[in-house]
Amino acid sequence: MSESFDYILVGGGTAGLTLASRLTEDPSISVLVVEAGADHTKSPLVLTPGLVGAQYGQEDYDWNFNSVPQRLLHNRRVNTPRGKQLGGSSALNFMMLVYPSRHSLDTWAKLGNEGWDYDGLAPYLAKFATVHAPPSKAREAVGLTWHDGNLTGDGPVHVSFSEGYGPNNKAWLDAFEKHGLAMTGDMRDGAAYGAYQQPASIDPKDKTRSFAGTAYYGDEVRSRKNLTVLTETLVHKVVFDTAEGSEPRATGVLVSDKEGNKKTISTSGEVIVCAGALQSPQILELSGIGQKKLLDALDIPVLVENESVGENLQDHPIVCQSFEVADGIVSGDVIRDPEVLNMLLGQYNTSREGPMGQSNISVAQVPLADASGVMSADKKKALFASKEGLLTDAQDQAIRALYEDTNEPIVEYMLFPSQVDTTLAEPASMASYLMPTRPENSITIMTLHNHPFSRGSVHITSPDAGQKPAWDPNYSANALDIEIVSRHIQFVETLVETSPLKEMIKPGGRRFPDVKGDTMENCLEIIRRTQLGDFHPACSCAMKPKEHGGVVDARLRVYGTRGLRVVDASIFPIEPVGNIQTTVYAVAEKAADLIKEDRKA
């Protein structure tokens, strides 16, 4: 490590490995990736889609964040997994491939980020993946008439449809269609909405997870002599040249190995922080970039004062309601029986068949709705007019425009094949929520809020890089979020009374929580008991003009520094539609091109 690298990447996760792969396509460019976790790219827990839950809470795989108590959620702490391994959270997510909408990305540009509209990101949304044609079994089960077979791509991440879709998935699609919410087009066109069967980041060749660790760090990339990857190595801070009269220039990073041995590694070019929305702010703050009051209290010298570091944190809050299924209806809860689980694992290991190699979650992207269905334009405007005082800045008004002026999907509904219990006050890990502890077999309807108004924060509480920062998602702090989510919970009650989904649910069967979402008061209680995040923390180092709360500019350079960028979900100005791995890959792909351009300038 005595040599100097052209680029040092802090974090070998989804964005970090994407960036490393693209930058080292030029053999004259040397790149170092420093990853705190280990290399688990050969682990069955990572590669087997159906074993995702087995990673949660394991120290070698998962950072396993618990929030500070959420005052509006009965003071529950909520848990979110974060990948502590090569590939980051792409190694332990649910592999859902959901694409952002045109309007949500156009809002990024409207907030002051030239080149970051939908058209500016669309080439990179196509670049990261190869989308395989749906198998005949999938078409027979759920139609997939919306799927555009011409949009295939040739990127390293493999995207495929399952052969395991069944009556539950079809009932879901048919129920939404009865409310005018059949899918309007291919989700990759940026304008479609409605119910559809999403694909997953699973390689159809061997039914294994396709993620940054295998897609962007495969054998060919590993063999590149200009790429060095350090695992189980913790970054303590970015090191700067602070010559008087100029902005601090990043010159390297201070790291320690797993034995605790510290050393400084130098760069002749840039340090690029790719540690994710909860830990990229941590790295900046440990390096002296952030709120003066916080840094002074921890005796960290202030290099760049920026009150926005670690602020503007957003997530996709999600409400989970489980319903006991009717006799004869399939539920994933059967895996509580060890014999069933072992049988399914045996099937997968011998033939790659069965649910352990599949993702069978169905989704629906729905514009602003209530118990009656999608709300009219007049109804939307009246709602926001009555809540004007809750919209405090330009960002709120930009999000408001998404609601009022378009068919923007405001909620993503998901049909999860098992029971879920998110009421726990002190979850040990995400696995605590997913373990089927109740005796009945259930399915769960999840209500995910695509564009929340509430904003949280994440900040260090110690100068020790080994101590996790304090994460406060601040769910439902803006009362408008409660109003919007409550209306969509009411629509869930409409859905479960709509055939054929109605026939999937046992008459008089148990629901969890045991509250019916038929009044706004009941919906509020469901939110308080069950809401958590959908593992999509973002926006904590926002890409915006500095005077409007920005941490990085439109070329992802950290304000007030030279030679320092951030590339990961923390730079999102606002949350996009849906599960964010697609957008993270696209951001990293675009960032690689920006960095290459700047190198030539």
Coordinates of C-alpha atoms in Angstrom, one line a residue, residues 220-452:
E220 CA -12.4 -10.7 -15.5
V221 CA -12.6 -7.6 -13.3
R222 CA -10.9 -9.4 -10.4
S223 CA -7.9 -10.2 -12.7
R224 CA -7.3 -6.5 -13.6
K225 CA -3.9 -5.5 -12.4
N226 CA -5.0 -1.9 -12.0
L227 CA -7.7 -2.8 -9.4
T228 CA -6.9 -3.5 -5.7
V229 CA -9.6 -4.5 -3.3
L230 CA -9.1 -4.5 0.5
T231 CA -11.7 -6.3 2.5
E232 CA -12.2 -6.3 6.3
T233 CA -10.6 -2.9 6.3
L234 CA -12.2 0.1 8.1
V235 CA -11.8 3.7 6.9
H236 CA -11.4 6.1 9.8
K237 CA -11.4 9.3 7.8
V238 CA -10.4 11.0 4.6
V239 CA -7.0 12.7 4.8
F240 CA -6.6 16.2 3.4
D241 CA -3.9 18.7 2.4
T242 CA -5.0 21.8 4.1
A243 CA -2.5 24.3 2.7
E244 CA -3.5 27.8 3.7
G245 CA -5.5 29.8 1.2
S246 CA -7.1 26.9 -0.7
E247 CA -9.9 24.4 -0.3
P248 CA -8.9 21.2 1.5
R249 CA -7.8 18.6 -1.1
A250 CA -8.3 14.9 -0.4
T251 CA -5.0 13.1 -0.5
G252 CA -5.8 9.7 0.9
V253 CA -7.6 7.7 3.7
L254 CA -6.6 6.5 7.1
V255 CA -7.6 2.8 7.5
S256 CA -7.2 -0.1 9.9
D257 CA -7.1 -3.8 9.2
K258 CA -9.0 -6.4 11.2
E259 CA -6.1 -6.6 13.7
G260 CA -6.4 -2.9 14.3
N261 CA -3.2 -1.8 12.5
K262 CA -3.6 1.7 11.0
K263 CA -2.0 3.1 7.9
T264 CA -2.6 6.0 5.5
I265 CA -3.1 5.2 1.8
S266 CA -2.6 8.0 -0.7
T267 CA -4.3 9.1 -3.9
S268 CA -2.9 11.3 -6.7
G269 CA -6.5 11.9 -7.8
E270 CA -9.7 11.5 -5.8
V271 CA -11.3 9.9 -2.8
I272 CA -14.8 8.7 -3.7
V273 CA -17.1 7.9 -0.7
C274 CA -19.5 5.0 -1.5
A275 CA -20.4 3.9 2.0
G276 CA -24.2 4.3 1.6
A277 CA -26.8 6.7 3.0
L278 CA -26.1 5.9 6.7
Q279 CA -22.3 5.7 6.5
S280 CA -21.2 8.2 3.9
P281 CA -22.3 11.1 6.2
Q282 CA -20.4 9.3 8.9
I283 CA -17.2 9.3 6.9
L284 CA -17.6 13.0 6.0
E285 CA -18.2 13.9 9.7
L286 CA -15.2 11.9 10.9
S287 CA -13.2 13.8 8.3
G288 CA -14.2 17.2 9.6
I289 CA -17.0 17.9 7.1
G290 CA -20.4 18.7 8.7
Q291 CA -22.1 20.6 11.4
K292 CA -19.7 22.7 13.4
K293 CA -21.6 22.3 16.7
L294 CA -21.5 18.5 16.4
L295 CA -17.9 18.3 15.3
D296 CA -16.7 20.7 18.0
A297 CA -18.5 18.6 20.7
L298 CA -16.6 15.5 19.5
D299 CA -13.2 17.4 19.3
I300 CA -13.1 16.8 15.5
P301 CA -11.4 19.7 13.7
V302 CA -13.8 21.4 11.3
L303 CA -12.4 21.5 7.8
V304 CA -15.7 22.3 6.0
E305 CA -18.8 23.6 7.8
N306 CA -21.9 22.3 6.1
E307 CA -25.1 22.0 8.2
S308 CA -26.7 19.7 5.6
V309 CA -24.4 16.7 6.0
G310 CA -26.5 13.8 7.4
E311 CA -29.7 15.8 7.1
N312 CA -32.6 15.4 4.5
L313 CA -32.5 11.7 5.2
Q314 CA -35.4 9.9 3.5
D315 CA -36.6 6.3 3.3
H316 CA -39.7 4.6 1.8
P317 CA -41.8 4.0 4.9
I318 CA -43.8 0.8 4.7
V319 CA -46.9 -0.5 6.5
C320 CA -47.4 -4.2 6.8
Q321 CA -50.8 -6.0 7.2
S322 CA -50.9 -9.8 7.3
F323 CA -54.1 -11.7 6.4
E324 CA -54.7 -15.4 7.1
V325 CA -55.2 -17.3 3.9
A326 CA -58.1 -19.5 3.0
D327 CA -57.7 -23.3 3.1
G328 CA -55.8 -24.6 0.2
I329 CA -54.1 -21.2 -0.6
V330 CA -50.3 -21.3 -0.6
S331 CA -48.4 -19.3 2.0
G332 CA -44.6 -19.0 2.5
D333 CA -45.2 -19.7 6.2
V334 CA -44.9 -23.4 5.5
I335 CA -41.1 -23.0 5.8
R336 CA -41.6 -22.8 9.6
D337 CA -41.5 -26.6 9.3
P338 CA -37.8 -27.6 9.2
E339 CA -38.7 -30.7 7.1
V340 CA -40.3 -28.4 4.4
L341 CA -37.4 -26.0 4.4
N342 CA -34.9 -28.9 4.1
M343 CA -36.9 -30.4 1.3
L344 CA -37.0 -27.1 -0.6
L345 CA -33.3 -26.6 -0.1
G346 CA -32.6 -30.1 -1.4
Q347 CA -34.7 -29.4 -4.4
Y348 CA -32.8 -26.2 -5.1
N349 CA -29.3 -27.8 -4.6
T350 CA -30.0 -30.7 -6.8
S351 CA -32.0 -29.2 -9.7
R352 CA -32.2 -25.4 -9.1
E353 CA -36.0 -25.8 -9.1
G354 CA -38.5 -24.5 -6.6
P355 CA -39.1 -21.4 -4.6
M356 CA -35.6 -21.2 -3.1
G357 CA -34.4 -19.9 -6.5
Q358 CA -37.2 -17.5 -7.1
S359 CA -38.7 -14.2 -6.2
N360 CA -42.5 -14.2 -6.4
I361 CA -43.5 -10.9 -4.8
S362 CA -46.1 -9.0 -6.9
V363 CA -46.4 -5.2 -6.9
A364 CA -48.6 -2.3 -7.9
Q365 CA -47.7 1.3 -8.5
V366 CA -50.7 3.4 -7.7
P367 CA -51.4 7.2 -8.0
L368 CA -52.8 9.0 -5.0
A369 CA -55.8 7.0 -3.8
D370 CA -58.3 6.4 -1.0
A371 CA -61.0 3.8 -0.2
S372 CA -62.8 4.7 -3.4
G373 CA -59.7 4.2 -5.7
V374 CA -57.5 6.7 -7.5
M375 CA -58.4 10.3 -6.5
S376 CA -59.5 12.9 -9.0
A377 CA -57.3 16.0 -9.8
D378 CA -59.8 18.2 -7.9
K379 CA -59.7 15.9 -4.9
K380 CA -55.9 16.0 -4.8
K381 CA -55.7 19.7 -5.0
A382 CA -58.3 20.1 -2.2
L383 CA -56.2 17.7 0.0
F384 CA -53.1 19.8 -0.5
A385 CA -54.8 23.1 -0.1
S386 CA -56.0 22.0 3.3
K387 CA -52.5 21.1 4.4
E388 CA -50.6 24.1 2.9
G389 CA -48.9 24.8 6.2
L390 CA -47.1 21.5 6.2
L391 CA -45.2 22.3 3.0
T392 CA -42.3 24.4 4.1
D393 CA -39.8 24.7 1.3
A394 CA -39.1 24.2 -2.4
Q395 CA -38.5 20.5 -2.0
D396 CA -41.9 20.0 -0.4
Q397 CA -43.5 22.0 -3.3
A398 CA -41.7 19.9 -5.9
I399 CA -42.9 16.7 -4.3
R400 CA -46.4 18.2 -4.1
A401 CA -46.3 18.7 -7.9
L402 CA -45.7 15.0 -8.3
Y403 CA -48.9 14.3 -6.5
E404 CA -51.1 16.9 -8.1
D405 CA -50.0 17.3 -11.7
T406 CA -49.3 13.7 -12.8
N407 CA -50.2 10.1 -12.6
E408 CA -47.1 9.6 -10.5
P409 CA -47.2 6.4 -8.4
I410 CA -47.5 7.6 -4.9
V411 CA -47.7 4.2 -3.3
E412 CA -46.1 0.9 -4.2
Y413 CA -48.3 -2.0 -2.9
M414 CA -46.5 -5.4 -2.5
L415 CA -48.0 -8.8 -2.1
F416 CA -45.5 -10.7 0.2
P417 CA -46.1 -14.4 0.4
S418 CA -45.7 -14.8 4.2
Q419 CA -46.7 -13.3 7.5
V420 CA -44.8 -10.3 8.9
D421 CA -44.6 -8.8 12.4
T422 CA -43.2 -5.3 12.4
T423 CA -44.7 -4.4 15.8
L424 CA -41.6 -5.4 17.7
A425 CA -40.3 -2.6 20.0
E426 CA -36.6 -3.7 20.0
P427 CA -36.0 -6.0 17.0
A428 CA -32.8 -8.0 17.1
S429 CA -32.5 -7.8 13.3
M430 CA -34.7 -7.8 10.2
A431 CA -35.1 -11.6 10.6
S432 CA -37.1 -10.9 13.8
Y433 CA -39.8 -9.3 11.6
L434 CA -39.9 -12.1 9.0
M435 CA -39.9 -15.2 11.2
P436 CA -43.3 -16.9 11.0
T437 CA -44.1 -17.2 14.7
R438 CA -47.9 -17.2 14.5
P439 CA -49.6 -20.6 13.9
E440 CA -51.8 -19.5 11.0
N441 CA -50.6 -19.2 7.4
S442 CA -50.8 -15.8 6.0
I443 CA -49.9 -13.4 3.2
T444 CA -49.0 -9.7 3.8
I445 CA -50.0 -6.6 1.9
M446 CA -47.4 -3.9 2.2
T447 CA -48.1 -0.2 1.6
L448 CA -44.9 1.7 0.6
H449 CA -44.9 5.5 0.4
N450 CA -42.9 6.5 -2.6
H451 CA -42.6 10.2 -1.9
P452 CA -42.6 11.0 1.8

